mmCIF file of C-alpha atoms in Angstrom:
data_model
loop_
_atom_site.group_PDB
_atom_site.id
_atom_site.type_symbol
_atom_site.label_atom_id
_atom_site.label_comp_id
_atom_site.label_asym_id
_atom_site.label_seq_id
_atom_site.Cartn_x
_atom_site.Cartn_y
_atom_site.Cartn_z
ATOM 1 C CA UNK H 1 12.824 77.995 -20.863
ATOM 2 C CA UNK H 2 12.360 76.753 -17.388
ATOM 3 C CA UNK H 3 9.691 76.491 -14.837
ATOM 4 C CA UNK H 4 10.352 75.442 -11.724
ATOM 5 C CA UNK H 5 7.839 75.509 -8.731
ATOM 6 C CA UNK H 6 9.418 77.871 -6.430
ATOM 7 C CA UNK H 7 6.567 75.511 -3.501
ATOM 8 C CA UNK H 8 7.815 72.390 -3.868
ATOM 9 C CA UNK H 9 11.476 73.295 -3.277
ATOM 10 C CA UNK H 10 10.407 75.255 -0.880
ATOM 11 C CA UNK H 11 9.311 73.590 1.287
ATOM 12 C CA UNK H 12 12.125 70.453 1.145
ATOM 13 C CA UNK H 13 9.945 67.683 -0.633
ATOM 14 C CA UNK H 14 12.730 67.175 -3.150
ATOM 15 C CA UNK H 15 15.868 64.738 -1.450
ATOM 16 C CA UNK H 16 18.612 66.877 -3.856
ATOM 17 C CA UNK H 17 19.443 69.608 -1.895
ATOM 18 C CA UNK H 18 19.342 72.104 -5.302
ATOM 19 C CA UNK H 19 16.341 73.398 -6.235
ATOM 20 C CA UNK H 20 15.114 70.726 -9.553
ATOM 21 C CA UNK H 21 14.955 72.462 -12.998
ATOM 22 C CA UNK H 22 12.173 71.298 -15.062
ATOM 23 C CA UNK H 23 13.128 72.085 -18.634
ATOM 24 C CA UNK H 24 10.505 72.800 -20.993
ATOM 25 C CA UNK H 25 10.773 72.841 -24.797
ATOM 26 C CA UNK H 26 11.516 75.869 -26.361
ATOM 27 C CA UNK H 27 8.897 77.085 -28.767
ATOM 28 C CA UNK H 28 10.234 76.987 -31.919
ATOM 29 C CA UNK H 29 12.016 79.598 -33.836
ATOM 30 C CA UNK H 30 11.993 80.810 -37.267
ATOM 31 C CA UNK H 31 15.165 81.587 -38.680
ATOM 32 C CA UNK H 32 17.656 80.553 -41.384
ATOM 33 C CA UNK H 33 16.762 76.990 -42.825
ATOM 34 C CA UNK H 34 13.889 76.188 -41.183
ATOM 35 C CA UNK H 35 12.368 79.820 -41.790
ATOM 36 C CA UNK H 36 13.085 79.034 -46.102
ATOM 37 C CA UNK H 37 11.676 75.666 -45.902
ATOM 38 C CA UNK H 38 8.280 77.401 -43.763
ATOM 39 C CA UNK H 39 8.276 79.367 -46.886
ATOM 40 C CA UNK H 40 8.616 77.212 -49.465
ATOM 41 C CA UNK H 41 5.566 74.671 -47.790
ATOM 42 C CA UNK H 42 3.494 77.673 -47.710
ATOM 43 C CA UNK H 43 4.185 78.799 -51.722
ATOM 44 C CA UNK H 44 3.640 74.877 -52.454
ATOM 45 C CA UNK H 45 0.795 74.666 -49.995
ATOM 46 C CA UNK H 46 -0.785 77.545 -51.396
ATOM 47 C CA UNK H 47 -0.440 76.219 -54.739
ATOM 48 C CA UNK H 48 -2.128 73.417 -54.352
ATOM 49 C CA UNK H 49 -5.381 74.396 -51.870
ATOM 50 C CA UNK H 50 -5.840 77.239 -54.785
ATOM 51 C CA UNK H 51 -5.517 74.718 -58.218
ATOM 52 C CA UNK H 52 -7.761 72.178 -55.931
ATOM 53 C CA UNK H 53 -10.196 74.539 -55.805
ATOM 54 C CA UNK H 54 -10.357 76.093 -58.758
ATOM 55 C CA UNK H 55 -10.569 73.118 -60.296
ATOM 56 C CA UNK H 56 -12.730 71.423 -58.355
ATOM 57 C CA UNK H 57 -15.550 74.831 -58.714
ATOM 58 C CA UNK H 58 -15.440 75.290 -62.645
ATOM 59 C CA UNK H 59 -14.949 71.633 -63.234
ATOM 60 C CA UNK H 60 -17.238 70.710 -61.534
ATOM 61 C CA UNK H 61 -20.093 72.789 -61.070
ATOM 62 C CA UNK H 62 -21.112 73.810 -64.576
ATOM 63 C CA UNK H 63 -20.569 70.226 -65.616
ATOM 64 C CA UNK H 64 -22.584 68.418 -63.579
ATOM 65 C CA UNK H 65 -24.692 70.867 -61.059
ATOM 66 C CA UNK H 66 -22.944 70.097 -58.283
ATOM 67 C CA UNK H 67 -24.660 71.054 -54.989
ATOM 68 C CA UNK H 68 -23.217 72.846 -52.133
ATOM 69 C CA UNK H 69 -22.275 69.766 -49.910
ATOM 70 C CA UNK H 70 -19.902 68.693 -53.224
ATOM 71 C CA UNK H 71 -18.623 72.381 -52.381
ATOM 72 C CA UNK H 72 -18.299 72.028 -49.426
ATOM 73 C CA UNK H 73 -16.369 69.373 -49.003
ATOM 74 C CA UNK H 74 -14.401 69.643 -51.418
ATOM 75 C CA UNK H 75 -12.713 72.665 -49.666
ATOM 76 C CA UNK H 76 -12.816 71.386 -46.395
ATOM 77 C CA UNK H 77 -11.187 68.346 -48.442
ATOM 78 C CA UNK H 78 -8.403 70.187 -49.809
ATOM 79 C CA UNK H 79 -7.566 72.284 -47.183
ATOM 80 C CA UNK H 80 -7.239 69.751 -44.339
ATOM 81 C CA UNK H 81 -5.145 67.189 -46.702
ATOM 82 C CA UNK H 82 -2.355 69.804 -47.311
ATOM 83 C CA UNK H 83 -2.425 70.964 -44.051
ATOM 84 C CA UNK H 84 -1.430 67.578 -42.726
ATOM 85 C CA UNK H 85 0.720 66.474 -45.752
ATOM 86 C CA UNK H 86 2.947 70.164 -45.321
ATOM 87 C CA UNK H 87 2.867 70.331 -41.180
ATOM 88 C CA UNK H 88 5.888 68.558 -41.149
ATOM 89 C CA UNK H 89 8.015 72.110 -42.247
ATOM 90 C CA UNK H 90 4.984 74.541 -40.260
ATOM 91 C CA UNK H 91 1.560 74.735 -39.300
ATOM 92 C CA UNK H 92 0.895 75.589 -42.719
ATOM 93 C CA UNK H 93 -0.952 79.319 -42.709
ATOM 94 C CA UNK H 94 -1.511 78.879 -46.180
ATOM 95 C CA UNK H 95 -4.025 82.037 -46.260
ATOM 96 C CA UNK H 96 -3.089 86.193 -44.919
ATOM 97 C CA UNK H 97 -5.210 86.315 -42.918
ATOM 98 C CA UNK H 98 -4.320 83.695 -41.128
ATOM 99 C CA UNK H 99 -0.178 84.567 -40.992
ATOM 100 C CA UNK H 100 -1.860 88.292 -39.928
ATOM 101 C CA UNK H 101 -3.751 86.501 -36.919
ATOM 102 C CA UNK H 102 -0.121 84.651 -36.121
ATOM 103 C CA UNK H 103 2.086 87.466 -35.554
ATOM 104 C CA UNK H 104 -0.256 89.807 -34.017
ATOM 105 C CA UNK H 105 -0.458 86.648 -31.558
ATOM 106 C CA UNK H 106 2.984 86.559 -31.204
ATOM 107 C CA UNK H 107 3.119 83.001 -32.848
ATOM 108 C CA UNK H 108 4.810 84.210 -35.529
ATOM 109 C CA UNK H 109 7.349 86.915 -35.880
ATOM 110 C CA UNK H 110 6.817 90.399 -38.375
ATOM 111 C CA UNK H 111 9.582 88.881 -40.974
ATOM 112 C CA UNK H 112 8.721 86.201 -41.177
ATOM 113 C CA UNK H 113 4.610 85.908 -41.345
ATOM 114 C CA UNK H 114 5.325 88.942 -44.355
ATOM 115 C CA UNK H 115 7.489 85.989 -46.771
ATOM 116 C CA UNK H 116 4.580 83.637 -45.477
ATOM 117 C CA UNK H 117 1.651 86.382 -47.011
ATOM 118 C CA UNK H 118 4.635 86.708 -50.333
ATOM 119 C CA UNK H 119 4.679 83.409 -50.888
ATOM 120 C CA UNK H 120 0.756 82.114 -50.186
ATOM 121 C CA UNK H 121 0.355 84.764 -53.354
ATOM 122 C CA UNK H 122 3.184 83.573 -55.614
ATOM 123 C CA UNK H 123 1.088 80.197 -54.621
ATOM 124 C CA UNK H 124 -1.672 81.364 -55.958
ATOM 125 C CA UNK H 125 -1.367 83.025 -58.245
ATOM 126 C CA UNK H 126 0.853 79.913 -60.577
ATOM 127 C CA UNK H 127 -2.773 78.101 -59.459
ATOM 128 C CA UNK H 128 -4.463 80.634 -61.153
ATOM 129 C CA UNK H 129 -1.874 80.660 -64.325
ATOM 130 C CA UNK H 130 -1.951 77.007 -64.751
ATOM 131 C CA UNK H 131 -5.164 76.579 -64.446
ATOM 132 C CA UNK H 132 -6.238 79.557 -66.765
ATOM 133 C CA UNK H 133 -4.070 77.945 -69.558
ATOM 134 C CA UNK H 134 -5.539 74.110 -68.924
ATOM 135 C CA UNK H 135 -9.218 75.414 -69.728
ATOM 136 C CA UNK H 136 -10.340 74.125 -72.612
ATOM 137 C CA UNK H 137 -12.238 76.717 -75.080
ATOM 138 C CA UNK H 138 -13.880 77.100 -77.933
ATOM 139 C CA UNK H 139 -16.034 80.030 -80.473
ATOM 140 C CA UNK H 140 -19.008 78.568 -78.102
ATOM 141 C CA UNK H 141 -17.440 78.078 -74.783
ATOM 142 C CA UNK H 142 -15.518 81.133 -73.684
ATOM 143 C CA UNK H 143 -13.046 81.247 -70.644
ATOM 144 C CA UNK H 144 -15.993 84.202 -69.326
ATOM 145 C CA UNK H 145 -18.367 80.535 -68.390
ATOM 146 C CA UNK H 146 -15.748 78.998 -67.292
ATOM 147 C CA UNK H 147 -14.285 81.677 -64.781
ATOM 148 C CA UNK H 148 -17.323 82.771 -63.379
ATOM 149 C CA UNK H 149 -17.140 79.852 -60.883
ATOM 150 C CA UNK H 150 -14.281 80.578 -60.106
ATOM 151 C CA UNK H 151 -13.953 84.008 -59.742
ATOM 152 C CA UNK H 152 -15.583 85.601 -56.168
ATOM 153 C CA UNK H 153 -17.911 89.006 -56.101
ATOM 154 C CA UNK H 154 -21.270 89.816 -55.065
ATOM 155 C CA UNK H 155 -23.783 92.184 -56.718
ATOM 156 C CA UNK H 156 -23.615 91.218 -60.969
ATOM 157 C CA UNK H 157 -19.949 89.210 -59.632
ATOM 158 C CA UNK H 158 -21.948 86.947 -58.025
ATOM 159 C CA UNK H 159 -22.182 83.285 -58.360
ATOM 160 C CA UNK H 160 -25.623 83.418 -57.523
ATOM 161 C CA UNK H 161 -26.649 87.120 -60.455
ATOM 162 C CA UNK H 162 -27.871 84.972 -63.207
ATOM 163 C CA UNK H 163 -30.534 82.643 -60.866
ATOM 164 C CA UNK H 164 -31.181 85.888 -58.642
ATOM 165 C CA UNK H 165 -31.732 88.667 -61.893
ATOM 166 C CA UNK H 166 -34.520 86.738 -62.995
ATOM 167 C CA UNK H 167 -36.504 87.955 -58.902
ATOM 168 C CA UNK H 168 -34.759 91.700 -60.313
ATOM 169 C CA UNK H 169 -32.578 90.927 -56.453
ATOM 170 C CA UNK H 170 -29.253 90.341 -55.709
ATOM 171 C CA UNK H 171 -26.432 89.773 -53.555
ATOM 172 C CA UNK H 172 -24.667 93.848 -52.620
ATOM 173 C CA UNK H 173 -21.490 94.521 -51.197
ATOM 174 C CA UNK H 174 -22.749 94.093 -47.266
ATOM 175 C CA UNK H 175 -23.737 91.009 -47.498
ATOM 176 C CA UNK H 176 -20.756 89.759 -49.127
ATOM 177 C CA UNK H 177 -18.775 91.451 -46.746
ATOM 178 C CA UNK H 178 -20.782 90.097 -43.376
ATOM 179 C CA UNK H 179 -20.729 85.961 -44.561
ATOM 180 C CA UNK H 180 -17.040 86.403 -45.114
ATOM 181 C CA UNK H 181 -15.896 87.898 -41.816
ATOM 182 C CA UNK H 182 -17.734 85.776 -40.548
ATOM 183 C CA UNK H 183 -16.797 82.548 -42.059
ATOM 184 C CA UNK H 184 -13.032 84.263 -41.585
ATOM 185 C CA UNK H 185 -13.793 84.348 -37.731
ATOM 186 C CA UNK H 186 -14.104 81.281 -37.738
ATOM 187 C CA UNK H 187 -11.390 80.225 -39.725
ATOM 188 C CA UNK H 188 -9.140 82.132 -37.816
ATOM 189 C CA UNK H 189 -10.274 81.312 -33.871
ATOM 190 C CA UNK H 190 -9.714 77.483 -35.387
ATOM 191 C CA UNK H 191 -5.955 78.666 -36.430
ATOM 192 C CA UNK H 192 -5.671 80.105 -33.018
ATOM 193 C CA UNK H 193 -7.341 77.840 -30.918
ATOM 194 C CA UNK H 194 -5.499 74.472 -32.762
ATOM 195 C CA UNK H 195 -1.670 76.950 -32.272
ATOM 196 C CA UNK H 196 -2.708 77.116 -28.545
ATOM 197 C CA UNK H 197 -1.187 73.734 -28.078
ATOM 198 C CA UNK H 198 2.319 73.513 -28.590
ATOM 199 C CA UNK H 199 1.902 69.434 -27.515
ATOM 200 C CA UNK H 200 -1.605 68.991 -29.836
ATOM 201 C CA UNK H 201 -1.715 66.690 -32.501
ATOM 202 C CA UNK H 202 -1.098 67.100 -35.624
ATOM 203 C CA UNK H 203 -4.097 65.050 -37.224
ATOM 204 C CA UNK H 204 -7.018 66.659 -34.662
ATOM 205 C CA UNK H 205 -5.090 70.804 -36.542
ATOM 206 C CA UNK H 206 -5.776 68.901 -39.447
ATOM 207 C CA UNK H 207 -9.092 68.393 -39.569
ATOM 208 C CA UNK H 208 -10.324 71.424 -37.125
ATOM 209 C CA UNK H 209 -9.029 73.492 -40.937
ATOM 210 C CA UNK H 210 -10.562 71.384 -42.786
ATOM 211 C CA UNK H 211 -13.853 71.608 -41.110
ATOM 212 C CA UNK H 212 -13.337 75.248 -40.060
ATOM 213 C CA UNK H 213 -12.917 75.724 -43.858
ATOM 214 C CA UNK H 214 -15.743 73.332 -45.481
ATOM 215 C CA UNK H 215 -18.265 75.039 -43.328
ATOM 216 C CA UNK H 216 -17.065 78.133 -44.258
ATOM 217 C CA UNK H 217 -17.345 77.500 -47.906
ATOM 218 C CA UNK H 218 -21.160 76.445 -47.206
ATOM 219 C CA UNK H 219 -21.488 80.165 -45.346
ATOM 220 C CA UNK H 220 -19.731 81.987 -48.774
ATOM 221 C CA UNK H 221 -20.578 80.360 -51.866
ATOM 222 C CA UNK H 222 -23.363 80.549 -52.478
ATOM 223 C CA UNK H 223 -23.357 84.803 -51.984
ATOM 224 C CA UNK H 224 -19.468 85.423 -53.151
ATOM 225 C CA UNK H 225 -18.420 82.262 -54.357
ATOM 226 C CA UNK H 226 -16.041 81.578 -51.132
ATOM 227 C CA UNK H 227 -13.140 83.443 -51.110
ATOM 228 C CA UNK H 228 -12.084 82.652 -47.865
ATOM 229 C CA UNK H 229 -8.645 83.430 -48.625
ATOM 230 C CA UNK H 230 -7.291 86.578 -50.062
ATOM 231 C CA UNK H 231 -4.764 84.984 -51.721
ATOM 232 C CA UNK H 232 -7.071 82.258 -53.438
ATOM 233 C CA UNK H 233 -9.080 85.256 -54.519
ATOM 234 C CA UNK H 234 -5.960 87.336 -56.073
ATOM 235 C CA UNK H 235 -4.817 84.223 -57.802
ATOM 236 C CA UNK H 236 -8.124 83.900 -60.111
ATOM 237 C CA UNK H 237 -9.356 87.752 -60.032
ATOM 238 C CA UNK H 238 -5.679 88.388 -62.129
ATOM 239 C CA UNK H 239 -6.134 85.982 -64.507
ATOM 240 C CA UNK H 240 -9.508 86.556 -65.055
ATOM 241 C CA UNK H 241 -9.731 90.604 -65.713
ATOM 242 C CA UNK H 242 -10.899 91.246 -68.800
ATOM 243 C CA UNK H 243 -12.571 88.286 -69.977
ATOM 244 C CA UNK H 244 -15.997 89.258 -69.694
ATOM 245 C CA UNK H 245 -17.784 88.791 -66.563
ATOM 246 C CA UNK H 246 -20.317 90.591 -64.482
ATOM 247 C CA UNK H 247 -17.721 92.650 -62.926
ATOM 248 C CA UNK H 248 -14.192 92.735 -62.978
ATOM 249 C CA UNK H 249 -13.322 89.981 -60.513
ATOM 250 C CA UNK H 250 -9.822 92.938 -59.265
ATOM 251 C CA UNK H 251 -13.018 95.773 -59.204
ATOM 252 C CA UNK H 252 -14.460 94.052 -55.698
ATOM 253 C CA UNK H 253 -10.895 92.128 -55.167
ATOM 254 C CA UNK H 254 -11.010 94.402 -51.416
ATOM 255 C CA UNK H 255 -13.656 93.219 -50.345
ATOM 256 C CA UNK H 256 -12.025 89.769 -49.845
ATOM 257 C CA UNK H 257 -9.349 90.771 -48.391
ATOM 258 C CA UNK H 258 -10.963 94.047 -45.695
ATOM 259 C CA UNK H 259 -13.035 90.934 -44.334
ATOM 260 C CA UNK H 260 -10.477 88.599 -43.588
ATOM 261 C CA UNK H 261 -8.132 90.378 -42.122
ATOM 262 C CA UNK H 262 -10.512 92.719 -40.153
ATOM 263 C CA UNK H 263 -11.157 88.978 -38.784
ATOM 264 C CA UNK H 264 -7.397 88.395 -37.832
ATOM 265 C CA UNK H 265 -7.531 91.525 -36.195
ATOM 266 C CA UNK H 266 -10.658 90.584 -34.241
ATOM 267 C CA UNK H 267 -9.955 87.004 -32.957
ATOM 268 C CA UNK H 268 -6.250 88.071 -32.269
ATOM 269 C CA UNK H 269 -6.969 90.961 -30.182
ATOM 270 C CA UNK H 270 -9.251 88.459 -28.189
ATOM 271 C CA UNK H 271 -6.731 85.722 -28.192
ATOM 272 C CA UNK H 272 -3.996 88.767 -26.937
ATOM 273 C CA UNK H 273 -7.012 90.203 -23.761
ATOM 274 C CA UNK H 274 -7.192 86.722 -23.029
ATOM 275 C CA UNK H 275 -3.259 86.359 -22.119
ATOM 276 C CA UNK H 276 -2.780 89.703 -20.414
ATOM 277 C CA UNK H 277 -6.651 88.734 -18.102
ATOM 278 C CA UNK H 278 -4.692 85.213 -17.559
ATOM 279 C CA UNK H 279 -1.758 86.633 -16.055
ATOM 280 C CA UNK H 280 1.077 86.464 -18.873
ATOM 281 C CA UNK H 281 4.382 84.623 -18.479
ATOM 282 C CA UNK H 282 4.626 84.964 -14.758
ATOM 283 C CA UNK H 283 1.613 84.424 -12.667
ATOM 284 C CA UNK H 284 0.455 82.851 -10.067
ATOM 285 C CA UNK H 285 -1.788 79.857 -9.857
ATOM 286 C CA UNK H 286 -4.353 78.404 -7.112
ATOM 287 C CA UNK H 287 -4.143 75.083 -6.240
ATOM 288 C CA UNK H 288 -6.771 73.077 -4.851
ATOM 289 C CA UNK H 289 -5.246 73.834 -1.355
ATOM 290 C CA UNK H 290 -5.192 77.330 -1.255
ATOM 291 C CA UNK H 291 -1.746 78.013 -1.229
ATOM 292 C CA UNK H 292 -0.097 80.147 -4.956
ATOM 293 C CA UNK H 293 2.611 77.899 -6.901
ATOM 294 C CA UNK H 294 5.173 80.794 -8.776
ATOM 295 C CA UNK H 295 5.841 80.236 -12.340
ATOM 296 C CA UNK H 296 9.419 81.601 -13.704
ATOM 297 C CA UNK H 297 10.046 82.437 -17.235
ATOM 298 C CA UNK H 298 13.755 81.611 -16.864
ATOM 299 C CA UNK H 299 14.232 84.447 -20.465
ATOM 300 C CA UNK H 300 14.454 87.194 -17.838
ATOM 301 C CA UNK H 301 17.231 86.478 -16.148
ATOM 302 C CA UNK H 302 16.536 89.093 -13.098
ATOM 303 C CA UNK H 303 13.807 87.251 -11.529
ATOM 304 C CA UNK H 304 15.213 83.710 -12.299
ATOM 305 C CA UNK H 305 18.688 84.597 -10.213
ATOM 306 C CA UNK H 306 15.661 86.143 -7.286
ATOM 307 C CA UNK H 307 13.790 83.071 -7.197
ATOM 308 C CA UNK H 308 17.172 80.824 -6.620
ATOM 309 C CA UNK H 309 18.396 82.980 -4.217
ATOM 310 C CA UNK H 310 15.519 83.048 -2.293
ATOM 311 C CA UNK H 311 14.768 79.493 -2.938
ATOM 312 C CA UNK H 312 18.911 79.211 -1.096
ATOM 313 C CA UNK H 313 18.165 81.246 1.419
ATOM 314 C CA UNK H 314 15.228 79.008 2.706
ATOM 315 C CA UNK H 315 17.205 76.198 2.059
ATOM 316 C CA UNK H 316 19.879 77.544 4.334
ATOM 317 C CA UNK H 317 17.550 78.660 6.974
ATOM 318 C CA UNK H 318 15.541 75.298 7.172
ATOM 319 C CA UNK H 319 19.063 73.537 7.524
ATOM 320 C CA UNK H 320 19.727 75.945 10.105
ATOM 321 C CA UNK H 321 16.313 76.133 12.217
ATOM 322 C CA UNK H 322 17.452 71.997 12.020
ATOM 323 C CA UNK H 323 20.121 72.247 13.362
ATOM 324 C CA UNK H 324 19.346 74.270 16.452
ATOM 325 C CA UNK H 325 16.206 72.023 17.129
ATOM 326 C CA UNK H 326 18.308 68.804 16.626
ATOM 327 C CA UNK H 327 20.804 70.882 19.597
ATOM 328 C CA UNK H 328 17.928 71.231 21.578
ATOM 329 C CA UNK H 329 17.303 68.104 21.511
ATOM 330 C CA UNK H 330 20.578 66.917 22.548
ATOM 331 C CA UNK H 331 20.392 68.615 25.216
ATOM 332 C CA UNK H 332 17.660 67.779 26.870
ATOM 333 C CA UNK H 333 17.811 64.379 26.330
ATOM 334 C CA UNK H 334 21.047 64.418 28.019
ATOM 335 C CA UNK H 335 19.067 66.590 31.029
ATOM 336 C CA UNK H 336 16.332 63.714 31.414
ATOM 337 C CA UNK H 337 19.302 60.862 31.356
ATOM 338 C CA UNK H 338 21.155 63.122 34.031
ATOM 339 C CA UNK H 339 17.569 63.689 36.676
ATOM 340 C CA UNK H 340 17.447 59.638 35.853
ATOM 341 C CA UNK H 341 20.578 58.912 36.954
ATOM 342 C CA UNK H 342 20.515 60.959 40.117
ATOM 343 C CA UNK H 343 16.497 59.400 40.993
ATOM 344 C CA UNK H 344 18.552 55.941 40.790
ATOM 345 C CA UNK H 345 21.378 57.061 43.050
ATOM 346 C CA UNK H 346 18.881 58.635 45.710
ATOM 347 C CA UNK H 347 16.467 55.261 45.547
ATOM 348 C CA UNK H 348 19.972 53.115 45.899
ATOM 349 C CA UNK H 349 21.133 55.070 48.890
ATOM 350 C CA UNK H 350 18.085 54.805 50.435
ATOM 351 C CA UNK H 351 16.776 51.179 50.245
ATOM 352 C CA UNK H 352 20.693 50.547 51.481
ATOM 353 C CA UNK H 353 19.654 52.551 55.061
ATOM 354 C CA UNK H 354 16.315 50.452 55.243
ATOM 355 C CA UNK H 355 18.781 47.075 54.938
ATOM 356 C CA UNK H 356 20.930 48.515 57.644
ATOM 357 C CA UNK H 357 17.717 49.323 60.065
#
């Protein structure tokens, strides 16, 4: 894609007579080897994030009584570090909701997005299987005691179910949907903002995503165990099914898909609406001097060719005008010279007449 300042060309501010074309680095397009490398990054990144979260939540909470701050920090660091490490492959989405937002916002091609979601799910399932196989079990220490802190749920499946039952209360489905929706809105919005600038800092983007996930975990963990990510919720739910938990994880899993997907749709709608209002790909921006500068997209051949032809016509018109002005100036100067010569001759004749008398 190339952007051309038509005003600058038309006014002849450049020294060259040909229009100056400023190339803009093209947006990276997925395809071939790059697409598969990005998918591999999604798979491995999802595996690392999910395994880190399962481990931190399960081993930290029951053994050491870790607080909410630890959960939030561990979640944020896991996503932030993995995002930074794999940023060389892609923007590292790691989350089906984020990928959906990228597709709806035209940041990722639909086929690539589908491949990324599959990779994310495979990575999460691999992490869940490995984690489930590594749990230390005995007759008194069953998998139920471990997995209760890793699965996501509400009501009897909430991590706070035991504490709330004593008071005759519970976190129902409505509050679970609301907190997961709000947290997902924050995460998806941060992703869209972080990928809005192609020249943005990778470190800043990774830090922003880490903070968004950390805040989301602080909001949702007491209610639903901080899913935030459909792949993360699915990876552990499959291997916690039938383990005697208060509620079967797969029966409540739909909530942790619906809320993030809805958040992705909302954020994408806002972003697309903003782009439409701002004028789309071909727009006229007002400068401080009140004049308009048009930005053309070279991917539209007709608009681009018309613009170049218009600039050429303006240059031809300017050249003709300059030649005509130059010719008029030359004729005027010649006439002035002739008048001055006649005046000098008349004055000379007058002087000779005076001397004769």
